[in-house]
């Protein structure tokens, strides 16, 4: 049976056995480590702020796939808490940053350029969501980056990694298409046959539907891509991919990035596309964008570089503001008690803690979704007590407050036997 641990061990053995050169650590490596640790630290701080969502709770208790199998294993080892739930994805986020850095060190002209690629990756809104939430996007990015790293570092096609990817997710079909286009360009008939077979097997295993009637989802998927990258960065990123094509860049980064974007856009014409599956691998082209930016800037005299620096400054400022909104979204409750975009990930933990302070570990709720979320925190269903939501502002047995504002109020009713 193929296991995730087996894949990791194989990859480690493969990389060590095929390593041609070794170098000592330098200042750039230390700076990368600082950036990565800051990013991971923000993720850990956010874990203490959020609760399990209904979708995550449902998957944890009822779904059978490798993502929730991993989560259940983590919870079994470290206990049923938020850290055990989310730490595997934060660790994967760190490895993804490491791969982005490794690719950039091998691909970009100057070592310091790789820090820009890592910093932008660590600030992408979609990447931070995938690092905090129980979704498969991080694994899709990991496999895509690993394929790109092996291709750029060793000038080889990682057939074994591609083989394992067949059984992970339906998104691997896009990966096989991208490698097929790369093989056609480089006249590699055996690779073409291998990838087409992998594509067919993946489509069969996951029963991926590419049919349907024309529908209006094109703008939806385009807006989701803009949200993943941030609007200004997505515009610049699209230009960078076009630049890479016109410069005849011959590596898997460009093929995977372009194929992911084009495939998702084409599929959105006929059906609603699962952005969690098809969009994440498009981020592997970030080193291409950094190369495009520095090439455009460095071929000009210093006095003519200001407008290029200003463009990148605008991108960084936008990313910083989005990161601030993402990690500091609770501060919106200073101004209103209305739910914000992250409200589905709040309150359950606080309600469970308050109930336990009353000595209650089982209670009945009319809200089945909230009941399932509380179940993760050890609150079971009961016929002895009932939790009733009351209008905000009224003092209840349980009051949830963020930034001094009452967000939810509940009363505990003891039921008569």
mmCIF file of C-alpha atoms in Angstrom:
data_model
loop_
_atom_site.group_PDB
_atom_site.id
_atom_site.type_symbol
_atom_site.label_atom_id
_atom_site.label_comp_id
_atom_site.label_asym_id
_atom_site.label_seq_id
_atom_site.Cartn_x
_atom_site.Cartn_y
_atom_site.Cartn_z
ATOM 1 C CA UNK A 1 0.000 0.000 0.000
ATOM 2 C CA UNK A 2 1.300 3.452 -0.971
ATOM 3 C CA UNK A 3 1.652 5.734 2.067
ATOM 4 C CA UNK A 4 2.608 9.388 2.431
ATOM 5 C CA UNK A 5 5.538 8.410 4.671
ATOM 6 C CA UNK A 6 6.801 6.059 1.950
ATOM 7 C CA UNK A 7 6.672 8.832 -0.643
ATOM 8 C CA UNK A 8 8.646 11.175 1.627
ATOM 9 C CA UNK A 9 11.309 8.525 2.321
ATOM 10 C CA UNK A 10 11.654 7.778 -1.374
ATOM 11 C CA UNK A 11 12.003 11.460 -2.246
ATOM 12 C CA UNK A 12 14.658 11.947 0.427
ATOM 13 C CA UNK A 13 16.633 8.924 -0.808
ATOM 14 C CA UNK A 14 16.296 10.031 -4.432
ATOM 15 C CA UNK A 15 17.494 13.565 -3.758
ATOM 16 C CA UNK A 16 20.438 12.400 -1.664
ATOM 17 C CA UNK A 17 21.514 9.784 -4.195
ATOM 18 C CA UNK A 18 21.303 12.248 -7.104
ATOM 19 C CA UNK A 19 22.979 15.193 -5.405
ATOM 20 C CA UNK A 20 25.878 16.397 -7.569
ATOM 21 C CA UNK A 21 27.044 19.453 -5.689
ATOM 22 C CA UNK A 22 27.063 20.568 -2.115
ATOM 23 C CA UNK A 23 27.426 24.080 -0.735
ATOM 24 C CA UNK A 24 27.728 25.510 2.734
ATOM 25 C CA UNK A 25 25.073 27.675 4.327
ATOM 26 C CA UNK A 26 25.268 31.387 3.583
ATOM 27 C CA UNK A 27 23.603 34.599 4.745
ATOM 28 C CA UNK A 28 20.778 34.191 2.227
ATOM 29 C CA UNK A 29 19.954 30.774 3.716
ATOM 30 C CA UNK A 30 19.717 32.353 7.163
ATOM 31 C CA UNK A 31 17.454 35.117 5.861
ATOM 32 C CA UNK A 32 15.234 32.483 4.232
ATOM 33 C CA UNK A 33 14.996 30.634 7.529
ATOM 34 C CA UNK A 34 13.954 33.867 9.286
ATOM 35 C CA UNK A 35 11.223 34.548 6.715
ATOM 36 C CA UNK A 36 9.967 30.968 6.924
ATOM 37 C CA UNK A 37 9.915 31.004 10.732
ATOM 38 C CA UNK A 38 8.005 34.294 10.801
ATOM 39 C CA UNK A 39 5.429 32.904 8.400
ATOM 40 C CA UNK A 40 5.024 29.691 10.399
ATOM 41 C CA UNK A 41 4.819 31.653 13.658
ATOM 42 C CA UNK A 42 1.922 33.725 12.278
ATOM 43 C CA UNK A 43 0.154 30.506 11.353
ATOM 44 C CA UNK A 44 0.601 29.112 14.860
ATOM 45 C CA UNK A 45 -0.716 32.316 16.410
ATOM 46 C CA UNK A 46 -3.774 32.110 14.182
ATOM 47 C CA UNK A 47 -4.505 28.538 15.292
ATOM 48 C CA UNK A 48 -5.170 29.853 18.784
ATOM 49 C CA UNK A 49 -7.706 32.316 17.375
ATOM 50 C CA UNK A 50 -9.850 30.099 15.161
ATOM 51 C CA UNK A 51 -12.067 27.052 15.690
ATOM 52 C CA UNK A 52 -12.863 24.081 13.524
ATOM 53 C CA UNK A 53 -15.412 24.857 10.794
ATOM 54 C CA UNK A 54 -18.434 22.735 9.939
ATOM 55 C CA UNK A 55 -16.858 21.549 6.686
ATOM 56 C CA UNK A 56 -13.695 20.504 8.507
ATOM 57 C CA UNK A 57 -15.646 18.833 11.309
ATOM 58 C CA UNK A 58 -17.769 16.895 8.829
ATOM 59 C CA UNK A 59 -14.677 15.718 6.979
ATOM 60 C CA UNK A 60 -12.944 14.768 10.230
ATOM 61 C CA UNK A 61 -15.821 12.567 11.423
ATOM 62 C CA UNK A 62 -17.229 11.194 8.171
ATOM 63 C CA UNK A 63 -15.030 11.588 5.080
ATOM 64 C CA UNK A 64 -12.563 8.974 3.897
ATOM 65 C CA UNK A 65 -9.680 10.515 1.968
ATOM 66 C CA UNK A 66 -5.960 10.988 2.519
ATOM 67 C CA UNK A 67 -6.324 14.539 3.875
ATOM 68 C CA UNK A 68 -8.641 13.600 6.724
ATOM 69 C CA UNK A 69 -6.832 10.304 7.268
ATOM 70 C CA UNK A 70 -3.714 12.377 7.962
ATOM 71 C CA UNK A 71 -5.662 14.695 10.271
ATOM 72 C CA UNK A 72 -7.143 11.794 12.216
ATOM 73 C CA UNK A 73 -3.665 10.281 12.598
ATOM 74 C CA UNK A 74 -2.312 13.594 13.897
ATOM 75 C CA UNK A 75 -5.197 13.933 16.362
ATOM 76 C CA UNK A 76 -4.712 10.361 17.528
ATOM 77 C CA UNK A 77 -1.057 11.084 18.282
ATOM 78 C CA UNK A 78 -1.266 14.624 19.702
ATOM 79 C CA UNK A 79 -4.798 14.742 21.081
ATOM 80 C CA UNK A 80 -8.066 16.201 19.823
ATOM 81 C CA UNK A 81 -7.249 19.892 19.649
ATOM 82 C CA UNK A 82 -6.782 22.645 17.083
ATOM 83 C CA UNK A 83 -3.003 22.318 16.939
ATOM 84 C CA UNK A 84 -3.114 18.615 16.127
ATOM 85 C CA UNK A 85 -5.772 19.414 13.517
ATOM 86 C CA UNK A 86 -3.772 22.055 11.656
ATOM 87 C CA UNK A 87 -0.068 21.506 12.343
ATOM 88 C CA UNK A 88 0.412 19.019 9.453
ATOM 89 C CA UNK A 89 -0.650 21.724 6.995
ATOM 90 C CA UNK A 90 1.611 24.352 8.559
ATOM 91 C CA UNK A 91 4.559 21.962 8.320
ATOM 92 C CA UNK A 92 3.654 21.365 4.691
ATOM 93 C CA UNK A 93 3.585 25.143 4.212
ATOM 94 C CA UNK A 94 7.172 25.284 5.507
ATOM 95 C CA UNK A 95 8.286 22.550 3.084
ATOM 96 C CA UNK A 96 6.591 24.389 0.218
ATOM 97 C CA UNK A 97 8.525 27.548 1.093
ATOM 98 C CA UNK A 98 11.694 25.444 1.206
ATOM 99 C CA UNK A 99 10.977 24.099 -2.290
ATOM 100 C CA UNK A 100 10.240 27.586 -3.638
ATOM 101 C CA UNK A 101 13.555 28.725 -2.186
ATOM 102 C CA UNK A 102 15.457 25.725 -3.575
ATOM 103 C CA UNK A 103 13.964 26.226 -7.033
ATOM 104 C CA UNK A 104 14.767 29.933 -6.958
ATOM 105 C CA UNK A 105 18.371 29.367 -5.849
ATOM 106 C CA UNK A 106 18.875 27.094 -8.851
ATOM 107 C CA UNK A 107 16.876 29.168 -11.334
ATOM 108 C CA UNK A 108 17.360 32.864 -10.530
ATOM 109 C CA UNK A 109 20.490 34.858 -11.292
ATOM 110 C CA UNK A 110 21.326 36.146 -7.806
ATOM 111 C CA UNK A 111 20.871 34.291 -4.504
ATOM 112 C CA UNK A 112 19.110 37.300 -2.986
ATOM 113 C CA UNK A 113 16.456 37.148 -5.726
ATOM 114 C CA UNK A 114 15.220 33.886 -4.221
ATOM 115 C CA UNK A 115 14.234 35.728 -1.028
ATOM 116 C CA UNK A 116 11.747 37.820 -3.003
ATOM 117 C CA UNK A 117 10.133 34.657 -4.373
ATOM 118 C CA UNK A 118 9.828 33.145 -0.882
ATOM 119 C CA UNK A 119 8.530 36.371 0.646
ATOM 120 C CA UNK A 120 5.828 36.790 -1.993
ATOM 121 C CA UNK A 121 4.842 33.144 -1.681
ATOM 122 C CA UNK A 122 4.571 33.465 2.111
ATOM 123 C CA UNK A 123 2.328 36.524 1.708
ATOM 124 C CA UNK A 124 -0.114 35.108 -0.850
ATOM 125 C CA UNK A 125 -3.649 35.074 0.637
ATOM 126 C CA UNK A 126 -4.541 31.721 -0.923
ATOM 127 C CA UNK A 127 -1.320 30.125 0.304
ATOM 128 C CA UNK A 128 -1.992 31.286 3.869
ATOM 129 C CA UNK A 129 -5.512 29.896 3.710
ATOM 130 C CA UNK A 130 -4.172 26.534 2.546
ATOM 131 C CA UNK A 131 -1.660 26.534 5.421
ATOM 132 C CA UNK A 132 -4.262 27.189 8.114
ATOM 133 C CA UNK A 133 -7.277 25.232 6.885
ATOM 134 C CA UNK A 134 -7.841 21.516 6.413
ATOM 135 C CA UNK A 135 -7.795 21.492 2.610
ATOM 136 C CA UNK A 136 -5.767 19.633 0.016
ATOM 137 C CA UNK A 137 -4.287 22.715 -1.703
ATOM 138 C CA UNK A 138 -1.002 22.502 0.213
ATOM 139 C CA UNK A 139 -0.420 18.926 -0.950
ATOM 140 C CA UNK A 140 -1.178 19.875 -4.557
ATOM 141 C CA UNK A 141 1.357 22.718 -4.350
ATOM 142 C CA UNK A 142 3.910 20.402 -2.698
ATOM 143 C CA UNK A 143 3.723 17.768 -5.457
ATOM 144 C CA UNK A 144 3.859 20.426 -8.188
ATOM 145 C CA UNK A 145 6.860 22.178 -6.624
ATOM 146 C CA UNK A 146 8.658 18.890 -6.066
ATOM 147 C CA UNK A 147 8.239 17.977 -9.739
ATOM 148 C CA UNK A 148 9.539 21.416 -10.761
ATOM 149 C CA UNK A 149 12.512 21.232 -8.385
ATOM 150 C CA UNK A 150 13.675 17.840 -9.655
ATOM 151 C CA UNK A 151 13.263 19.023 -13.250
ATOM 152 C CA UNK A 152 15.255 22.240 -12.713
ATOM 153 C CA UNK A 153 17.878 20.854 -10.326
ATOM 154 C CA UNK A 154 18.593 17.536 -12.041
ATOM 155 C CA UNK A 155 17.199 18.107 -15.572
ATOM 156 C CA UNK A 156 15.089 14.975 -15.232
ATOM 157 C CA UNK A 157 11.425 14.012 -15.292
ATOM 158 C CA UNK A 158 10.463 12.623 -11.831
ATOM 159 C CA UNK A 159 8.507 9.608 -13.041
ATOM 160 C CA UNK A 160 8.129 8.049 -9.593
ATOM 161 C CA UNK A 161 6.701 11.246 -8.084
ATOM 162 C CA UNK A 162 4.310 11.500 -11.025
ATOM 163 C CA UNK A 163 3.270 7.898 -10.484
ATOM 164 C CA UNK A 164 2.400 8.523 -6.833
ATOM 165 C CA UNK A 165 0.510 11.682 -7.774
ATOM 166 C CA UNK A 166 -1.945 9.584 -9.806
ATOM 167 C CA UNK A 167 -3.542 8.299 -6.616
ATOM 168 C CA UNK A 168 -3.537 11.538 -4.600
ATOM 169 C CA UNK A 169 -6.065 13.805 -6.274
ATOM 170 C CA UNK A 170 -7.841 14.628 -9.529
ATOM 171 C CA UNK A 171 -5.685 17.746 -9.894
ATOM 172 C CA UNK A 172 -2.851 15.457 -10.981
ATOM 173 C CA UNK A 173 -4.555 15.267 -14.366
ATOM 174 C CA UNK A 174 -3.475 18.871 -14.968
ATOM 175 C CA UNK A 175 0.054 17.981 -13.865
ATOM 176 C CA UNK A 176 0.198 15.141 -16.402
ATOM 177 C CA UNK A 177 -1.108 17.424 -19.149
ATOM 178 C CA UNK A 178 1.588 19.973 -18.366
ATOM 179 C CA UNK A 179 4.366 17.364 -18.471
ATOM 180 C CA UNK A 180 2.893 16.016 -21.725
ATOM 181 C CA UNK A 181 3.172 19.464 -23.359
ATOM 182 C CA UNK A 182 6.736 19.744 -22.049
ATOM 183 C CA UNK A 183 7.583 16.323 -23.482
ATOM 184 C CA UNK A 184 6.072 17.226 -26.864
ATOM 185 C CA UNK A 185 8.191 20.396 -26.972
ATOM 186 C CA UNK A 186 11.338 18.440 -26.119
ATOM 187 C CA UNK A 187 10.508 15.414 -28.320
ATOM 188 C CA UNK A 188 10.280 12.810 -25.566
ATOM 189 C CA UNK A 189 7.928 10.098 -26.927
ATOM 190 C CA UNK A 190 8.232 7.732 -23.953
ATOM 191 C CA UNK A 191 7.379 10.529 -21.532
ATOM 192 C CA UNK A 192 4.384 11.485 -23.673
ATOM 193 C CA UNK A 193 3.027 7.932 -23.529
ATOM 194 C CA UNK A 194 3.744 7.687 -19.783
ATOM 195 C CA UNK A 195 1.944 10.958 -19.011
ATOM 196 C CA UNK A 196 -1.056 10.212 -21.220
ATOM 197 C CA UNK A 197 -1.474 6.866 -19.453
ATOM 198 C CA UNK A 198 -1.161 8.572 -16.068
ATOM 199 C CA UNK A 199 -3.702 11.188 -17.149
ATOM 200 C CA UNK A 200 -6.170 8.494 -18.224
ATOM 201 C CA UNK A 201 -5.757 6.478 -15.005
ATOM 202 C CA UNK A 202 -6.186 9.588 -12.844
ATOM 203 C CA UNK A 203 -9.321 10.629 -14.733
ATOM 204 C CA UNK A 204 -10.730 7.114 -14.323
ATOM 205 C CA UNK A 205 -9.913 6.804 -10.605
ATOM 206 C CA UNK A 206 -11.436 10.148 -9.644
ATOM 207 C CA UNK A 207 -14.209 10.101 -12.249
ATOM 208 C CA UNK A 208 -13.468 13.675 -13.205
ATOM 209 C CA UNK A 209 -16.301 15.284 -15.167
ATOM 210 C CA UNK A 210 -15.273 17.760 -17.875
ATOM 211 C CA UNK A 211 -18.667 17.941 -19.521
ATOM 212 C CA UNK A 212 -21.632 20.187 -18.958
ATOM 213 C CA UNK A 213 -23.382 23.046 -20.706
ATOM 214 C CA UNK A 214 -21.880 26.511 -21.086
ATOM 215 C CA UNK A 215 -22.395 28.431 -17.837
ATOM 216 C CA UNK A 216 -21.304 31.756 -16.397
ATOM 217 C CA UNK A 217 -18.474 30.620 -14.099
ATOM 218 C CA UNK A 218 -15.592 32.121 -16.069
ATOM 219 C CA UNK A 219 -15.571 35.402 -14.141
ATOM 220 C CA UNK A 220 -15.995 33.488 -10.867
ATOM 221 C CA UNK A 221 -12.846 31.453 -11.379
ATOM 222 C CA UNK A 222 -10.977 34.527 -12.621
ATOM 223 C CA UNK A 223 -11.900 36.399 -9.439
ATOM 224 C CA UNK A 224 -10.807 33.414 -7.305
ATOM 225 C CA UNK A 225 -7.428 33.444 -9.039
ATOM 226 C CA UNK A 226 -7.144 37.156 -8.295
ATOM 227 C CA UNK A 227 -7.967 36.409 -4.650
ATOM 228 C CA UNK A 228 -5.296 33.699 -4.487
ATOM 229 C CA UNK A 229 -2.586 36.023 -5.785
ATOM 230 C CA UNK A 230 -4.147 39.408 -4.889
ATOM 231 C CA UNK A 231 -5.469 41.504 -7.814
ATOM 232 C CA UNK A 232 -2.340 43.527 -8.696
ATOM 233 C CA UNK A 233 -0.038 40.560 -8.349
ATOM 234 C CA UNK A 234 -2.287 38.403 -10.542
ATOM 235 C CA UNK A 235 -2.071 40.989 -13.337
ATOM 236 C CA UNK A 236 1.712 41.087 -13.067
ATOM 237 C CA UNK A 237 1.882 37.306 -12.764
ATOM 238 C CA UNK A 238 -0.127 36.877 -15.978
ATOM 239 C CA UNK A 239 2.316 39.206 -17.734
ATOM 240 C CA UNK A 240 5.239 37.194 -16.332
ATOM 241 C CA UNK A 241 3.828 33.945 -17.708
ATOM 242 C CA UNK A 242 3.417 35.590 -21.118
ATOM 243 C CA UNK A 243 6.986 36.890 -20.845
ATOM 244 C CA UNK A 244 8.267 33.392 -20.052
ATOM 245 C CA UNK A 245 6.456 31.929 -23.055
ATOM 246 C CA UNK A 246 7.848 34.551 -25.438
ATOM 247 C CA UNK A 247 11.347 34.024 -24.018
ATOM 248 C CA UNK A 248 10.975 30.288 -24.709
ATOM 249 C CA UNK A 249 11.581 29.265 -21.114
ATOM 250 C CA UNK A 250 12.019 25.510 -21.182
ATOM 251 C CA UNK A 251 11.186 24.128 -17.756
ATOM 252 C CA UNK A 252 8.187 22.561 -16.107
ATOM 253 C CA UNK A 253 7.358 25.682 -14.066
ATOM 254 C CA UNK A 254 6.001 27.531 -17.076
ATOM 255 C CA UNK A 255 4.122 24.495 -18.415
ATOM 256 C CA UNK A 256 2.489 23.666 -15.080
ATOM 257 C CA UNK A 257 1.551 27.286 -14.325
ATOM 258 C CA UNK A 258 0.074 28.033 -17.743
ATOM 259 C CA UNK A 259 -1.698 24.672 -18.026
ATOM 260 C CA UNK A 260 -3.268 25.111 -14.584
ATOM 261 C CA UNK A 261 -4.576 28.601 -15.376
ATOM 262 C CA UNK A 262 -5.783 27.782 -18.888
ATOM 263 C CA UNK A 263 -7.351 24.447 -17.893
ATOM 264 C CA UNK A 264 -9.275 26.031 -15.018
ATOM 265 C CA UNK A 265 -10.499 28.910 -17.201
ATOM 266 C CA UNK A 266 -11.580 26.617 -20.027
ATOM 267 C CA UNK A 267 -13.330 24.239 -17.645
ATOM 268 C CA UNK A 268 -15.137 27.145 -15.964
ATOM 269 C CA UNK A 269 -16.938 27.900 -19.224
ATOM 270 C CA UNK A 270 -18.901 24.669 -18.880
ATOM 271 C CA UNK A 271 -19.051 24.031 -15.129
ATOM 272 C CA UNK A 272 -18.315 25.353 -11.669
ATOM 273 C CA UNK A 273 -14.630 24.633 -11.044
ATOM 274 C CA UNK A 274 -13.338 23.515 -7.666
ATOM 275 C CA UNK A 275 -10.722 26.223 -7.082
ATOM 276 C CA UNK A 276 -9.236 24.218 -4.214
ATOM 277 C CA UNK A 277 -8.097 21.607 -6.740
ATOM 278 C CA UNK A 278 -7.109 23.336 -9.970
ATOM 279 C CA UNK A 279 -5.816 26.781 -9.014
ATOM 280 C CA UNK A 280 -3.113 26.058 -6.348
ATOM 281 C CA UNK A 281 -0.508 24.556 -8.683
ATOM 282 C CA UNK A 282 -0.459 27.777 -10.706
ATOM 283 C CA UNK A 283 1.713 29.364 -7.968
ATOM 284 C CA UNK A 284 4.738 27.276 -8.973
ATOM 285 C CA UNK A 285 5.603 29.955 -11.535
ATOM 286 C CA UNK A 286 6.492 32.598 -8.937
ATOM 287 C CA UNK A 287 10.257 32.311 -9.664
ATOM 288 C CA UNK A 288 9.399 33.087 -13.297
ATOM 289 C CA UNK A 289 7.740 36.309 -12.195
ATOM 290 C CA UNK A 290 10.746 37.307 -10.082
ATOM 291 C CA UNK A 291 13.055 36.610 -13.001
ATOM 292 C CA UNK A 292 10.849 38.696 -15.297
ATOM 293 C CA UNK A 293 10.846 41.613 -12.842
ATOM 294 C CA UNK A 294 14.604 41.726 -12.302
ATOM 295 C CA UNK A 295 15.343 41.235 -15.997
ATOM 296 C CA UNK A 296 13.082 44.161 -16.902
ATOM 297 C CA UNK A 297 14.718 46.319 -14.245
ATOM 298 C CA UNK A 298 18.392 45.394 -14.598
ATOM 299 C CA UNK A 299 18.626 45.927 -18.345
ATOM 300 C CA UNK A 300 17.859 49.611 -17.692
ATOM 301 C CA UNK A 301 20.071 52.297 -16.282
ATOM 302 C CA UNK A 302 19.544 52.983 -12.547
ATOM 303 C CA UNK A 303 17.769 56.296 -13.161
ATOM 304 C CA UNK A 304 15.146 54.564 -15.311
ATOM 305 C CA UNK A 305 14.348 51.815 -12.804
ATOM 306 C CA UNK A 306 12.075 53.775 -10.461
ATOM 307 C CA UNK A 307 8.793 52.930 -12.202
ATOM 308 C CA UNK A 308 9.588 49.210 -12.061
ATOM 309 C CA UNK A 309 10.415 49.452 -8.378
ATOM 310 C CA UNK A 310 7.169 51.365 -7.841
ATOM 311 C CA UNK A 311 5.149 48.575 -9.470
ATOM 312 C CA UNK A 312 6.659 45.995 -7.173
ATOM 313 C CA UNK A 313 6.210 48.266 -4.180
ATOM 314 C CA UNK A 314 2.489 48.515 -4.956
ATOM 315 C CA UNK A 315 2.293 44.712 -5.146
ATOM 316 C CA UNK A 316 4.032 44.350 -1.752
ATOM 317 C CA UNK A 317 1.850 46.987 -0.108
ATOM 318 C CA UNK A 318 -1.293 45.255 -1.407
ATOM 319 C CA UNK A 319 -0.070 41.876 -0.155
ATOM 320 C CA UNK A 320 0.785 43.357 3.231
ATOM 321 C CA UNK A 321 -2.684 44.891 3.584
ATOM 322 C CA UNK A 322 -4.311 41.573 2.664
ATOM 323 C CA UNK A 323 -2.161 39.711 5.172
ATOM 324 C CA UNK A 324 -3.084 42.290 7.802
ATOM 325 C CA UNK A 325 -6.791 41.818 7.031
ATOM 326 C CA UNK A 326 -6.414 38.029 7.065
ATOM 327 C CA UNK A 327 -4.539 37.661 10.347
ATOM 328 C CA UNK A 328 -6.110 40.680 12.027
ATOM 329 C CA UNK A 329 -9.672 40.124 10.858
ATOM 330 C CA UNK A 330 -10.957 39.974 14.447
ATOM 331 C CA UNK A 331 -10.162 43.652 14.774
ATOM 332 C CA UNK A 332 -13.130 44.332 12.492
ATOM 333 C CA UNK A 333 -15.303 43.676 15.556
ATOM 334 C CA UNK A 334 -14.086 46.993 16.949
ATOM 335 C CA UNK A 335 -16.498 48.610 14.499
ATOM 336 C CA UNK A 336 -19.366 46.131 14.146
ATOM 337 C CA UNK A 337 -20.741 42.949 15.691
ATOM 338 C CA UNK A 338 -21.724 41.560 12.290
ATOM 339 C CA UNK A 339 -20.021 38.411 11.032
ATOM 340 C CA UNK A 340 -16.952 38.831 8.820
ATOM 341 C CA UNK A 341 -15.480 36.523 6.168
ATOM 342 C CA UNK A 342 -13.867 34.287 8.825
ATOM 343 C CA UNK A 343 -16.928 33.906 11.063
ATOM 344 C CA UNK A 344 -17.348 30.237 10.113
ATOM 345 C CA UNK A 345 -14.075 29.583 11.937
ATOM 346 C CA UNK A 346 -14.986 31.334 15.187
ATOM 347 C CA UNK A 347 -17.000 30.775 18.377
ATOM 348 C CA UNK A 348 -17.157 26.961 18.582
ATOM 349 C CA UNK A 349 -14.034 26.696 20.743
ATOM 350 C CA UNK A 350 -15.221 29.458 23.092
ATOM 351 C CA UNK A 351 -18.694 27.928 23.457
ATOM 352 C CA UNK A 352 -17.225 24.513 24.280
ATOM 353 C CA UNK A 353 -14.904 26.048 26.876
ATOM 354 C CA UNK A 354 -17.792 27.956 28.500
ATOM 355 C CA UNK A 355 -19.950 24.818 28.657
ATOM 356 C CA UNK A 356 -17.164 22.882 30.339
ATOM 357 C CA UNK A 357 -16.819 25.650 32.907
ATOM 358 C CA UNK A 358 -20.458 24.947 33.793
ATOM 359 C CA UNK A 359 -19.558 21.268 34.089
ATOM 360 C CA UNK A 360 -21.543 20.406 30.958
ATOM 361 C CA UNK A 361 -20.006 17.982 28.471
ATOM 362 C CA UNK A 362 -23.215 17.059 26.632
ATOM 363 C CA UNK A 363 -25.969 19.379 25.400
ATOM 364 C CA UNK A 364 -28.601 19.500 22.688
ATOM 365 C CA UNK A 365 -28.545 22.164 19.958
ATOM 366 C CA UNK A 366 -31.013 22.989 17.256
ATOM 367 C CA UNK A 367 -28.109 24.047 15.043
ATOM 368 C CA UNK A 368 -26.739 20.727 13.744
ATOM 369 C CA UNK A 369 -23.681 22.371 12.197
ATOM 370 C CA UNK A 370 -22.624 23.973 15.452
ATOM 371 C CA UNK A 371 -23.333 20.715 17.281
ATOM 372 C CA UNK A 372 -20.914 18.864 15.010
ATOM 373 C CA UNK A 373 -18.238 21.525 15.579
ATOM 374 C CA UNK A 374 -18.702 21.271 19.363
ATOM 375 C CA UNK A 375 -18.382 17.502 19.102
ATOM 376 C CA UNK A 376 -14.746 17.973 18.068
ATOM 377 C CA UNK A 377 -14.127 19.797 21.363
ATOM 378 C CA UNK A 378 -15.713 17.012 23.407
ATOM 379 C CA UNK A 379 -19.297 18.331 23.679
ATOM 380 C CA UNK A 380 -21.727 15.526 22.864
ATOM 381 C CA UNK A 381 -25.481 15.522 22.293
ATOM 382 C CA UNK A 382 -27.712 15.229 25.360
ATOM 383 C CA UNK A 383 -31.357 15.273 26.351
ATOM 384 C CA UNK A 384 -30.632 16.844 29.743
ATOM 385 C CA UNK A 385 -29.591 20.325 28.573
ATOM 386 C CA UNK A 386 -30.339 22.537 25.602
ATOM 387 C CA UNK A 387 -28.371 25.481 24.256
ATOM 388 C CA UNK A 388 -30.535 28.295 22.880
ATOM 389 C CA UNK A 389 -29.276 31.310 20.976
ATOM 390 C CA UNK A 390 -30.690 34.642 22.187
ATOM 391 C CA UNK A 391 -30.504 38.129 20.592
ATOM 392 C CA UNK A 392 -27.140 39.847 20.870
ATOM 393 C CA UNK A 393 -26.979 42.426 23.606
ATOM 394 C CA UNK A 394 -29.031 40.400 26.064
ATOM 395 C CA UNK A 395 -27.099 38.869 28.904
ATOM 396 C CA UNK A 396 -27.103 35.107 28.688
ATOM 397 C CA UNK A 397 -25.409 32.181 30.361
ATOM 398 C CA UNK A 398 -22.776 32.204 27.633
ATOM 399 C CA UNK A 399 -21.610 35.359 25.893
ATOM 400 C CA UNK A 400 -18.993 35.377 23.130
ATOM 401 C CA UNK A 401 -17.122 38.675 22.973
ATOM 402 C CA UNK A 402 -14.503 39.823 20.471
ATOM 403 C CA UNK A 403 -12.819 43.207 20.873
ATOM 404 C CA UNK A 404 -15.301 44.198 23.578
ATOM 405 C CA UNK A 405 -18.363 43.510 21.426
ATOM 406 C CA UNK A 406 -20.951 40.827 22.076
ATOM 407 C CA UNK A 407 -21.005 38.532 19.052
ATOM 408 C CA UNK A 408 -23.187 35.663 20.275
ATOM 409 C CA UNK A 409 -25.315 35.040 23.366
ATOM 410 C CA UNK A 410 -26.709 31.702 24.530
ATOM 411 C CA UNK A 411 -28.817 30.412 27.403
ATOM 412 C CA UNK A 412 -28.516 26.938 28.895
ATOM 413 C CA UNK A 413 -31.909 25.326 29.532
ATOM 414 C CA UNK A 414 -32.204 22.292 31.783
ATOM 415 C CA UNK A 415 -34.780 19.937 30.279
ATOM 416 C CA UNK A 416 -37.331 18.222 32.441
ATOM 417 C CA UNK A 417 -37.232 14.450 32.523
#
